[in-house]
Short mmCIF file of N, CA and C and ligand atoms in Angstrom, two decimals:
data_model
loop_
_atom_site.label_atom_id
_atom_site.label_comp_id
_atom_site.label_asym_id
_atom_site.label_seq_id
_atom_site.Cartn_x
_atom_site.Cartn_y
_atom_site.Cartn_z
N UNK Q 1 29.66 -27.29 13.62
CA UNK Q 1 28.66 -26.29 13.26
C UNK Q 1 28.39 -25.36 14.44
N UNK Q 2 28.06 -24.07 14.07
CA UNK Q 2 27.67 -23.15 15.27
C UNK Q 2 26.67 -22.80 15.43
N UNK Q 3 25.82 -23.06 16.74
CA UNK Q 3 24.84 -22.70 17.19
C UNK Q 3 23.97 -21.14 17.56
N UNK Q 4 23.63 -20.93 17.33
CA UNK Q 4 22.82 -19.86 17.56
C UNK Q 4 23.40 -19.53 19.03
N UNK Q 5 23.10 -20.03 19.94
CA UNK Q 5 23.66 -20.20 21.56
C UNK Q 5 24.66 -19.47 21.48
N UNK Q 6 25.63 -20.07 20.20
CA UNK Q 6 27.00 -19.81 20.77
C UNK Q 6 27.53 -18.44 20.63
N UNK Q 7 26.56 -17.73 19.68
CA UNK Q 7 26.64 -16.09 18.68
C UNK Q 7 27.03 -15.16 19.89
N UNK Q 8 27.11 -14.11 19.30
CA UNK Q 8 26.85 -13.32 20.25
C UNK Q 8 26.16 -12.44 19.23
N UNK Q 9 25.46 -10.86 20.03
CA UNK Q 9 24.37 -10.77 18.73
C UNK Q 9 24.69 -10.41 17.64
N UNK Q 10 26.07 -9.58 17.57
CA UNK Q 10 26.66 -9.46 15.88
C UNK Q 10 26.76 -10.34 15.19
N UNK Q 11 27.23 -11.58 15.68
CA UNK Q 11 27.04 -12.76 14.63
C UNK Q 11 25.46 -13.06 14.43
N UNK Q 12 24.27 -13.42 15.14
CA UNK Q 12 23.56 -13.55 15.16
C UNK Q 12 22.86 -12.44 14.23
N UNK Q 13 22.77 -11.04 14.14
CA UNK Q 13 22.27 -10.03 13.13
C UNK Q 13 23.05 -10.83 11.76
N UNK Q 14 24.38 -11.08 11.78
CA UNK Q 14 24.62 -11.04 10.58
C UNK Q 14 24.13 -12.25 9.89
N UNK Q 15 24.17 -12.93 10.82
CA UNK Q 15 23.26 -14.94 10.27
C UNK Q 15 21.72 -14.64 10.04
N UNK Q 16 21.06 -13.65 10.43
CA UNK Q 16 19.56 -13.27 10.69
C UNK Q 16 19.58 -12.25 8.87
N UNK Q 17 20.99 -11.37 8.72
CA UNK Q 17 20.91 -10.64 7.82
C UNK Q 17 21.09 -11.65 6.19
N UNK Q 18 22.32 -12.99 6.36
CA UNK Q 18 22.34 -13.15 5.30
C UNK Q 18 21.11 -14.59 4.90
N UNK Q 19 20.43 -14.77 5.94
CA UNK Q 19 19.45 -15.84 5.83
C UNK Q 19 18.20 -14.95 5.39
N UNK Q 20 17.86 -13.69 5.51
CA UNK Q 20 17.01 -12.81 4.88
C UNK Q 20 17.61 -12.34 3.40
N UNK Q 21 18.67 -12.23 3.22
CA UNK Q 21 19.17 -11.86 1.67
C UNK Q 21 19.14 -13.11 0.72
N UNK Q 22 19.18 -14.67 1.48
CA UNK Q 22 18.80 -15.72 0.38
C UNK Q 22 17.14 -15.58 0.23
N UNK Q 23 16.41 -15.20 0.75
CA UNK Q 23 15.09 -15.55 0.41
C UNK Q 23 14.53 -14.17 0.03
N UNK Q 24 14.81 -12.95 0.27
CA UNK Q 24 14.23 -11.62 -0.46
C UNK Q 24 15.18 -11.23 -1.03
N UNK Q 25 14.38 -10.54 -1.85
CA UNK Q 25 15.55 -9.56 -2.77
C UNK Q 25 15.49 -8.23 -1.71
N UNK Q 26 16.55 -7.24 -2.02
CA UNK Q 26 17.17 -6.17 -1.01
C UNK Q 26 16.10 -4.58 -0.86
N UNK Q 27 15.69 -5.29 -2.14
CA UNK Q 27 14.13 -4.30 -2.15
C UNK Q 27 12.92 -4.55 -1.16
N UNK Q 28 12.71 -5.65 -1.00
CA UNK Q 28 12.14 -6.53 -0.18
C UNK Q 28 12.65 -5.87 1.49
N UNK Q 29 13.85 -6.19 1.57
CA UNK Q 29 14.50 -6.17 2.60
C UNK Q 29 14.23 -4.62 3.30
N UNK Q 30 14.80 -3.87 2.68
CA UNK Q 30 14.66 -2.63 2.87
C UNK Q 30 13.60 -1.50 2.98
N UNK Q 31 12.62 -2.07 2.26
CA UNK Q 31 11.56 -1.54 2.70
C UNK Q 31 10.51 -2.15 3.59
N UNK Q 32 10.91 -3.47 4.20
CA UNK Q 32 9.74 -4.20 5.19
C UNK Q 32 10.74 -3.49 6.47
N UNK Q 33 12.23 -3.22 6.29
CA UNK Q 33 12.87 -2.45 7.44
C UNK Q 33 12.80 -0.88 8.00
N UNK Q 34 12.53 -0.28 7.32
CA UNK Q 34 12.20 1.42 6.74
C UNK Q 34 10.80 1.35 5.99
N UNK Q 35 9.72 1.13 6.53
CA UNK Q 35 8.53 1.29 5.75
C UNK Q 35 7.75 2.52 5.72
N UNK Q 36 7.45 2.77 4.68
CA UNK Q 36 7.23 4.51 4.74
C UNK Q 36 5.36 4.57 5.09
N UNK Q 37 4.84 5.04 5.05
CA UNK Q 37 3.40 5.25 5.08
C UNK Q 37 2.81 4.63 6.31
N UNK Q 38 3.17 4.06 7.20
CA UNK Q 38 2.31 2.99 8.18
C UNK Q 38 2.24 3.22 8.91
N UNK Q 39 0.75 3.73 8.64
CA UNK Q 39 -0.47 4.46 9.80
C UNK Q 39 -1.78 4.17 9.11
N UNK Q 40 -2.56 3.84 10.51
CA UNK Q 40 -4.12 4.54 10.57
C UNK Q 40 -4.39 5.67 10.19
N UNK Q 41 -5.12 6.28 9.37
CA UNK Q 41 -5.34 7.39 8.64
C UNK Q 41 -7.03 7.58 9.32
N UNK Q 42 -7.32 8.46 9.98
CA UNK Q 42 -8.28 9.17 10.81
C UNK Q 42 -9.14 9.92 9.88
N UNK Q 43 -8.26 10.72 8.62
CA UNK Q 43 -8.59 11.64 7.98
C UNK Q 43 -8.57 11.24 6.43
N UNK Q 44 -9.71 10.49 5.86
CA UNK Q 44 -9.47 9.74 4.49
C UNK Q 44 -10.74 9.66 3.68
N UNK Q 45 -10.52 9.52 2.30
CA UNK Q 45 -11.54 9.38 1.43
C UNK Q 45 -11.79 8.17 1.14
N UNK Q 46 -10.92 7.07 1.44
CA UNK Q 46 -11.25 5.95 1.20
C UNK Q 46 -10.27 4.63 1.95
N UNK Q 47 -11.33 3.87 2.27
CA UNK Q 47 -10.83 2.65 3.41
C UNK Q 47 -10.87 1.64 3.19
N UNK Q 48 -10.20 0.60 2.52
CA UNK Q 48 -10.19 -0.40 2.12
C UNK Q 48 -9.61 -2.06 3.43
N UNK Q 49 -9.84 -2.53 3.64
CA UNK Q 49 -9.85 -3.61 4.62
C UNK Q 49 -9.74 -5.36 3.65
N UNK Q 50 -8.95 -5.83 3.89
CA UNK Q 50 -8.20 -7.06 2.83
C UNK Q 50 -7.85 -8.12 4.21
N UNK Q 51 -8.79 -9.40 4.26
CA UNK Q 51 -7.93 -10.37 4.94
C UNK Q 51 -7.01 -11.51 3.89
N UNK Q 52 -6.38 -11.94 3.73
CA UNK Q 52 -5.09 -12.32 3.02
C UNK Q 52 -5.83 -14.25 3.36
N UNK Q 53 -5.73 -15.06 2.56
CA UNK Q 53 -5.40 -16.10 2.20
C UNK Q 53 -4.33 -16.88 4.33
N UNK Q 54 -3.70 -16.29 4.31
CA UNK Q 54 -2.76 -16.74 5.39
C UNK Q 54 -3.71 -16.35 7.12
N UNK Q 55 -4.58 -15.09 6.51
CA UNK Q 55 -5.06 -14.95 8.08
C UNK Q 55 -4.56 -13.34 8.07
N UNK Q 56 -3.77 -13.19 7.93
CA UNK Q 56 -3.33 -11.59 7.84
C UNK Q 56 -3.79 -11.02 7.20
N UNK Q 57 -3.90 -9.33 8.08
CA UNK Q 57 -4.91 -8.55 7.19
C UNK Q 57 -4.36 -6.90 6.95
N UNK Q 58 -5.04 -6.53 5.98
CA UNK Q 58 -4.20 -5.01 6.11
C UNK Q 58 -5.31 -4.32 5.75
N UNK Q 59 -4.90 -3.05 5.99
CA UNK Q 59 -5.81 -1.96 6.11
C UNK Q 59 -5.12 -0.32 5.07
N UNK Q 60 -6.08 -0.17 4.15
CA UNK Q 60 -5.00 0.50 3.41
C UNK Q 60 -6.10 2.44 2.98
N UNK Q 61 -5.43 3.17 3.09
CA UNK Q 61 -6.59 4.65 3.26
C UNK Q 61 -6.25 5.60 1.92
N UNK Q 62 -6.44 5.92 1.87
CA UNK Q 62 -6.41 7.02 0.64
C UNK Q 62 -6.70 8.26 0.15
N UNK Q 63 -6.53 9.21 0.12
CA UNK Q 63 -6.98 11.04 0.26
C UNK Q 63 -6.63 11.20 -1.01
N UNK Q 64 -7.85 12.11 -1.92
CA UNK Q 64 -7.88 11.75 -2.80
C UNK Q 64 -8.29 13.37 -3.44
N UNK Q 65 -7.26 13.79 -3.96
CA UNK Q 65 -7.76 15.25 -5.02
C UNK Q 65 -7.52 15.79 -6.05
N UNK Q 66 -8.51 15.93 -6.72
CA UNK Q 66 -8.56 16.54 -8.01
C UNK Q 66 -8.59 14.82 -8.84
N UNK Q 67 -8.70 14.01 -8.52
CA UNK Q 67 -8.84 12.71 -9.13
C UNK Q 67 -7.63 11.98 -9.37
N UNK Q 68 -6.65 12.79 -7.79
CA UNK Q 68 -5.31 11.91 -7.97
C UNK Q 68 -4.94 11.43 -6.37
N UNK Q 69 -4.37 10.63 -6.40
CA UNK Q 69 -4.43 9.76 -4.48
C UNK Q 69 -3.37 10.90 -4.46
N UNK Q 70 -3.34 11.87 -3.72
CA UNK Q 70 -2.57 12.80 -2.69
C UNK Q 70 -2.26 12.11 -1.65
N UNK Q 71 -2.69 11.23 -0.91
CA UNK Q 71 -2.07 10.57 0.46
C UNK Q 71 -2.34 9.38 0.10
N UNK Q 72 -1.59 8.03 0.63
CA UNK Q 72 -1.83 6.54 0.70
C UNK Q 72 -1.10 6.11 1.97
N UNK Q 73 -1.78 5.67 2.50
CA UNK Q 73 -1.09 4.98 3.80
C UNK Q 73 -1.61 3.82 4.25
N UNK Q 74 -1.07 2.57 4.82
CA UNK Q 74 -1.83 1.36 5.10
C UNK Q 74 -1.10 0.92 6.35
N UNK Q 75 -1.99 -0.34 6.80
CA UNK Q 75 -1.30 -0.84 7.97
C UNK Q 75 -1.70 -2.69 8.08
N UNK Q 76 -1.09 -2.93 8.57
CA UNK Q 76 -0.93 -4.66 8.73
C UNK Q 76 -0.50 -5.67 10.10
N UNK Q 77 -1.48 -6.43 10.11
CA UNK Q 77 -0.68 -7.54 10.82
C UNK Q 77 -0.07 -8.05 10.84
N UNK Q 78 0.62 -8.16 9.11
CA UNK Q 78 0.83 -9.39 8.69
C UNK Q 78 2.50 -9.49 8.47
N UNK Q 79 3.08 -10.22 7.66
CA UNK Q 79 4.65 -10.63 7.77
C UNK Q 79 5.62 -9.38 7.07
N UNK Q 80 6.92 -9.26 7.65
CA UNK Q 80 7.76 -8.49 6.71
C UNK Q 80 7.61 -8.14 5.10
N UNK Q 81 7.26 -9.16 4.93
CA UNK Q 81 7.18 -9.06 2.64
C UNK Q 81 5.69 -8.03 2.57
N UNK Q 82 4.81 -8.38 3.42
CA UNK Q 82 3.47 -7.73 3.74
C UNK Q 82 3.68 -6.16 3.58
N UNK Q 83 4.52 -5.94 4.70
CA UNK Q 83 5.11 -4.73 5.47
C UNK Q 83 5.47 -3.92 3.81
N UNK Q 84 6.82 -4.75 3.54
CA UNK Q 84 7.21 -4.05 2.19
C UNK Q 84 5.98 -4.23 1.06
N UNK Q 85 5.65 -5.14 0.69
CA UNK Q 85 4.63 -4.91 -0.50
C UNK Q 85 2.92 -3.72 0.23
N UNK Q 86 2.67 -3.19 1.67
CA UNK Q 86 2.10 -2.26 1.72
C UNK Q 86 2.99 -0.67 1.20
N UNK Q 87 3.84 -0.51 1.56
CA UNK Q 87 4.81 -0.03 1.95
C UNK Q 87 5.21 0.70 0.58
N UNK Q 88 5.38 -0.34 -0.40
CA UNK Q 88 6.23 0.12 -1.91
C UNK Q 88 4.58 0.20 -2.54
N UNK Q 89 3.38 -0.07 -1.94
CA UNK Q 89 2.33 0.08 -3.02
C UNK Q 89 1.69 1.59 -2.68
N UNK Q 90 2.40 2.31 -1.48
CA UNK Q 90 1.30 3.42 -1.36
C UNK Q 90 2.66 4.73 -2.05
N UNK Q 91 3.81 4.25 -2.16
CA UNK Q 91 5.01 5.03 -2.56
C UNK Q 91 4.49 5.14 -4.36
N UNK Q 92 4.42 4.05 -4.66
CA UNK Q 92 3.88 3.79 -5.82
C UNK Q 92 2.25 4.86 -6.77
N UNK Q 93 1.07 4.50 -5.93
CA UNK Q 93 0.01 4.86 -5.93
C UNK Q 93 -0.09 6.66 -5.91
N UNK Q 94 1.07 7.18 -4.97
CA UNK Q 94 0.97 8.47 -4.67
C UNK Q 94 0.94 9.74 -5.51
N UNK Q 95 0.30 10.29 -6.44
CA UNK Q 95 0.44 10.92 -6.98
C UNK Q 95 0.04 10.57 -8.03
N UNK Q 96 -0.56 9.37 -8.39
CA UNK Q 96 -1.13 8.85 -9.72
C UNK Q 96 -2.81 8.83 -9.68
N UNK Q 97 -3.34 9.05 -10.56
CA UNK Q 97 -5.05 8.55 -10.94
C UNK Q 97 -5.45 7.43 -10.44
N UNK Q 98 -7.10 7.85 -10.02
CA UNK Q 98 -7.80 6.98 -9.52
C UNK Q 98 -7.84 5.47 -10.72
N UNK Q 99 -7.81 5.63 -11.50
CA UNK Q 99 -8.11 4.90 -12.70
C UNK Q 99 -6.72 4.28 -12.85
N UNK Q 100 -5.50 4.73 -13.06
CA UNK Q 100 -4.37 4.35 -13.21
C UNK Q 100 -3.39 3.29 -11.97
N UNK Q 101 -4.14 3.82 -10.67
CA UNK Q 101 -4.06 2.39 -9.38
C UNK Q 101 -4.97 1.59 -9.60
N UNK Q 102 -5.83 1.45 -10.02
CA UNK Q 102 -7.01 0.40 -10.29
C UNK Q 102 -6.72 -0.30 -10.80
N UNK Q 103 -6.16 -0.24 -12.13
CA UNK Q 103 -5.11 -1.78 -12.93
C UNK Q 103 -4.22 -2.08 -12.33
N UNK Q 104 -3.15 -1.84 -11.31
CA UNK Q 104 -2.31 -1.86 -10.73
C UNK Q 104 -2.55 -3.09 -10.48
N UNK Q 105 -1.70 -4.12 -10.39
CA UNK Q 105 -1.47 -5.60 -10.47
C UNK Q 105 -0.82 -6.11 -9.29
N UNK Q 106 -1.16 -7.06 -8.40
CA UNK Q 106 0.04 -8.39 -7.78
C UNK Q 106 1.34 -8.00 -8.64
N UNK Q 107 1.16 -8.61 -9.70
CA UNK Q 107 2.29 -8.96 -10.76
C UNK Q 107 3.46 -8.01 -11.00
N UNK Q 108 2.72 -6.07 -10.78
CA UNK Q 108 3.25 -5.27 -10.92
C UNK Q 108 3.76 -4.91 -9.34
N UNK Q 109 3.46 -5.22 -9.01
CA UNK Q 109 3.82 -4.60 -7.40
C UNK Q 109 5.17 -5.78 -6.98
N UNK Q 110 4.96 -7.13 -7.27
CA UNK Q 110 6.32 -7.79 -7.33
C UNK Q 110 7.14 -7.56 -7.76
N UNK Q 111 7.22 -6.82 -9.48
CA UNK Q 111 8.26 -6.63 -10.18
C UNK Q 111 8.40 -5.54 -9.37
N UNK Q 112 8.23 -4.87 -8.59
CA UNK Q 112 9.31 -3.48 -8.54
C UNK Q 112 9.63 -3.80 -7.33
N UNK Q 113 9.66 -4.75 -6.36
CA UNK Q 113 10.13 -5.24 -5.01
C UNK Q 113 11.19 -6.46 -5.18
N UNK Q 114 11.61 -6.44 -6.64
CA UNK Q 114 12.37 -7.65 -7.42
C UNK Q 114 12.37 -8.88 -7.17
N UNK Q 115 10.42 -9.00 -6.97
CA UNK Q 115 9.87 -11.07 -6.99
C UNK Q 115 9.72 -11.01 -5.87
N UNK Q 116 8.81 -11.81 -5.31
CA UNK Q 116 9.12 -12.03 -4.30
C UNK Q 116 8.93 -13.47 -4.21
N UNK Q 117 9.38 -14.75 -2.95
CA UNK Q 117 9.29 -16.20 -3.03
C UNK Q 117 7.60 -16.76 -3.27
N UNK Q 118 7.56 -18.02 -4.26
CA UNK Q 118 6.56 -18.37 -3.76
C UNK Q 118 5.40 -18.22 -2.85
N UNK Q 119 5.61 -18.54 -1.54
CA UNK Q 119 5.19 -18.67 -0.42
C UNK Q 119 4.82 -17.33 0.16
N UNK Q 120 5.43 -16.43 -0.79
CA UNK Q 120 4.68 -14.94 0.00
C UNK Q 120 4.37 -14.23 -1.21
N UNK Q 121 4.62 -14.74 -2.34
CA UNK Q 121 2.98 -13.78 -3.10
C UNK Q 121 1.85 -13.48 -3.02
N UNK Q 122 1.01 -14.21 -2.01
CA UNK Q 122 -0.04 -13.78 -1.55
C UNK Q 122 -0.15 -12.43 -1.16
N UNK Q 123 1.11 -11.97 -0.59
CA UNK Q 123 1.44 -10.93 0.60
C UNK Q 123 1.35 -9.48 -0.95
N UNK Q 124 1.68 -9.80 -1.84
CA UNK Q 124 1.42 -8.57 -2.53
C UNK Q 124 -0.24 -8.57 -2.95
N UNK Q 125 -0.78 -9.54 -3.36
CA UNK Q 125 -2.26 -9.45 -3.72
C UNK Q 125 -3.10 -9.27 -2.14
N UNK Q 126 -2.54 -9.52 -1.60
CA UNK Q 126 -3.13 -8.85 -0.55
C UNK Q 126 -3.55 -7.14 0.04
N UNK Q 127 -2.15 -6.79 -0.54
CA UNK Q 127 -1.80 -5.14 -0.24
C UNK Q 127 -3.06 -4.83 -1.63
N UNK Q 128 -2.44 -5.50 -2.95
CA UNK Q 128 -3.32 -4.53 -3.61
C UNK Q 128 -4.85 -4.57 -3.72
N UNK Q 129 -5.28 -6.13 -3.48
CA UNK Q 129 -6.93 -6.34 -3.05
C UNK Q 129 -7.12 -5.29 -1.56
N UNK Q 130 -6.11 -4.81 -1.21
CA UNK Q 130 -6.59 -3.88 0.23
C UNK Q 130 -7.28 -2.30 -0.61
N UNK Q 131 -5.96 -1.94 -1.83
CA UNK Q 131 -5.93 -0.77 -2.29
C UNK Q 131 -7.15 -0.58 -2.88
N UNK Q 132 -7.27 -1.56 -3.66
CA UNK Q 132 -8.75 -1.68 -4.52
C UNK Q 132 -10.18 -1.83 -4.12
N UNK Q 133 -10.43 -2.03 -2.39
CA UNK Q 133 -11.03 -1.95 -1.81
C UNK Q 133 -11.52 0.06 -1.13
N UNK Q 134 -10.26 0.50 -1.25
CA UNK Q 134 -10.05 1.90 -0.51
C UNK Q 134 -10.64 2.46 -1.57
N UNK Q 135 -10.56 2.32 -3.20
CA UNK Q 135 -10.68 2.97 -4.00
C UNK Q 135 -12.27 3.08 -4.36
N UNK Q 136 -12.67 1.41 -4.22
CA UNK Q 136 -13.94 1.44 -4.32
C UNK Q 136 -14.89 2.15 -3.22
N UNK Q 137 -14.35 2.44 -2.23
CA UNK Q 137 -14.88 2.66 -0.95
C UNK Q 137 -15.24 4.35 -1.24
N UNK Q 138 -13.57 4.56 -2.12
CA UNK Q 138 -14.03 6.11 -2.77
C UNK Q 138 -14.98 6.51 -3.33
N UNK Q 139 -15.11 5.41 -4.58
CA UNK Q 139 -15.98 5.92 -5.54
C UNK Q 139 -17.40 5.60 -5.22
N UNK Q 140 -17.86 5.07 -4.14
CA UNK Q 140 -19.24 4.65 -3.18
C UNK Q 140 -19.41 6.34 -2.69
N UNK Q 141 -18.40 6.61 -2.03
CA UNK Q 141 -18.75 8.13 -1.26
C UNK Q 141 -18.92 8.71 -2.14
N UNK Q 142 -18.60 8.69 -3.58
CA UNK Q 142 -18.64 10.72 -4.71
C UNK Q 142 -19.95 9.74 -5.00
N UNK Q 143 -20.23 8.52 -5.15
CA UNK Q 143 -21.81 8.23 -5.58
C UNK Q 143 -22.73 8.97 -4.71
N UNK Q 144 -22.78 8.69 -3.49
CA UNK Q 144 -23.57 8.77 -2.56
C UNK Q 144 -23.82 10.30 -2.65
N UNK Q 145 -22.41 10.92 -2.59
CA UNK Q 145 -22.40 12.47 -2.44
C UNK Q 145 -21.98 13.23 -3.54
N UNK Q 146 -23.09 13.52 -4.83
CA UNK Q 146 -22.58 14.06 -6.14
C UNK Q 146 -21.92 15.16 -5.81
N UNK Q 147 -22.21 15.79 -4.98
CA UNK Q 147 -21.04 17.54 -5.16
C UNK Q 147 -19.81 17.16 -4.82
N UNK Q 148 -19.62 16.16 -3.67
CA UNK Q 148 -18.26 16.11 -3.24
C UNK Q 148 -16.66 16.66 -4.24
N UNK Q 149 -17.25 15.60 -5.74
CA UNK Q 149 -16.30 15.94 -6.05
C UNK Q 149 -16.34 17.24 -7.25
N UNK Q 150 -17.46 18.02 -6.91
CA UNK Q 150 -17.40 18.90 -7.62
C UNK Q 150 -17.69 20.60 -7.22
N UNK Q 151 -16.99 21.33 -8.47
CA UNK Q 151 -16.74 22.85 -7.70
C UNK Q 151 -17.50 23.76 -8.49
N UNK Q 152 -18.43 25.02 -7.90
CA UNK Q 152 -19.11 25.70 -8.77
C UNK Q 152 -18.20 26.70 -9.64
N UNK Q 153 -18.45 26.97 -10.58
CA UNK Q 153 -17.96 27.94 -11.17
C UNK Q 153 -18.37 28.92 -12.15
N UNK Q 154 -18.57 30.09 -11.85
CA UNK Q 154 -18.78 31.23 -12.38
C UNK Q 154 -18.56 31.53 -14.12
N UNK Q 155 -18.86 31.09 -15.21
CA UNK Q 155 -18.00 31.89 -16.36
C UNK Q 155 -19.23 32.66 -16.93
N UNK Q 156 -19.11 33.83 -17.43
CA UNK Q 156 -20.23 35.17 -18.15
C UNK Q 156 -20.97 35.21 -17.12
N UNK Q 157 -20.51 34.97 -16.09
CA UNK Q 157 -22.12 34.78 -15.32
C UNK Q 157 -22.95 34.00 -15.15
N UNK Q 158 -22.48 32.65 -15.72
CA UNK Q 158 -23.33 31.30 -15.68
C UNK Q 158 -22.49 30.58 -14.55
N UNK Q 159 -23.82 30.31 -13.50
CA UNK Q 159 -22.89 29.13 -12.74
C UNK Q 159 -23.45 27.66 -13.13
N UNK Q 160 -21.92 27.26 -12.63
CA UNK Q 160 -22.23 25.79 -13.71
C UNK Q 160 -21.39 25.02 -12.56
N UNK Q 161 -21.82 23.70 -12.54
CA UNK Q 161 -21.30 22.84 -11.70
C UNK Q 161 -20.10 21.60 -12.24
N UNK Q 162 -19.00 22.32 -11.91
CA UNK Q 162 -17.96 21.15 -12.88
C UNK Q 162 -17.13 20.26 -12.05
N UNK Q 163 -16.44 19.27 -12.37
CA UNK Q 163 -15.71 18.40 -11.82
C UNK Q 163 -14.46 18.89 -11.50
N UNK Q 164 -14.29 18.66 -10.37
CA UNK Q 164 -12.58 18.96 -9.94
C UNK Q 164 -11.54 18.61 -10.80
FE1 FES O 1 0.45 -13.48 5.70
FE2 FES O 1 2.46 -12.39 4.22
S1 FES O 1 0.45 -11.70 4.51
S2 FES O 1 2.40 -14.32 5.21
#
């Protein structure tokens, strides 16, 4: 048998690559490697904060107009599957209704990362208990601040105060 010792690092990437292809699927793989969105967001309508079952935590933001997430971006401590299930949930979220990420599921966020093992499903209910936190965090601010989400508008000469 061959030791790790004995690799050199091409063998070693490729023993590292096909010991990651038995336990994720390539969706998995590829996006905890290339993760799109992952940043602190400075500039956001909503901030959601999720510690995970394992200890890991993520942090997930949201910019939000006309009543559709225009920006999603999150960030994490936590493991590779983490990485990808933040990762494929703000690719996902982008461009859709406040209302329409809100049902957004664990269940659904696995199927499109094709399953993920046992032992790291947590790692998607994590991302999306992060999202659902950002969202609520939204809809706290248009409470707090009724105009926020709304624009005056002029018709015959009546101004009237309507929703974005
Ligand atoms: Fe902790 Fe994935 S979030 S193991």
């Amino acid at each position: 048998m061959t030791h790790l010792s004995d690799m050199d690092s091409d063998d070693v990437q490729r023993f590292v690559d096909e010991a990651e292809g038995r336990l994720f699927s390539k969706e998995i793989i590829e996006e905890a490697r290339n993760p799109h969105n992952m940043a602190r967001l400075e500039d956001f309508d909503g901030k959601g904060v999720e510690e995970g079952l394992c200890g890991d935590s993520m942090e997930f933001y949201i910019k939000v107009d006309s009543g559709k997430i225009s920006r999603a971006s999150f960030f994490t401590d936590g493991c590779g599957p983490t990485i990808a299930c933040g990762s494929r949930l703000t690719r996902y979220v982008k461009g859709s209704s406040i209302a329409k990420a809100q049902e957004f599921s664990p269940s659904s966020l696995e199927k499109l990362l094709g399953g993920l093992p046992d032992d790291h499903r947590h790692c998607a209910a994590l991302a999306v208990a992060s999202l659902r936190k950002a969202i609520r965090d939204y809809l706290n601010r248009q409470r707090q601040d009724p105009t926020a989400n709304t624009v005056k508008s002029s018709c015959f000469h009546v101004e009237n105060e309507v929703k974005k």
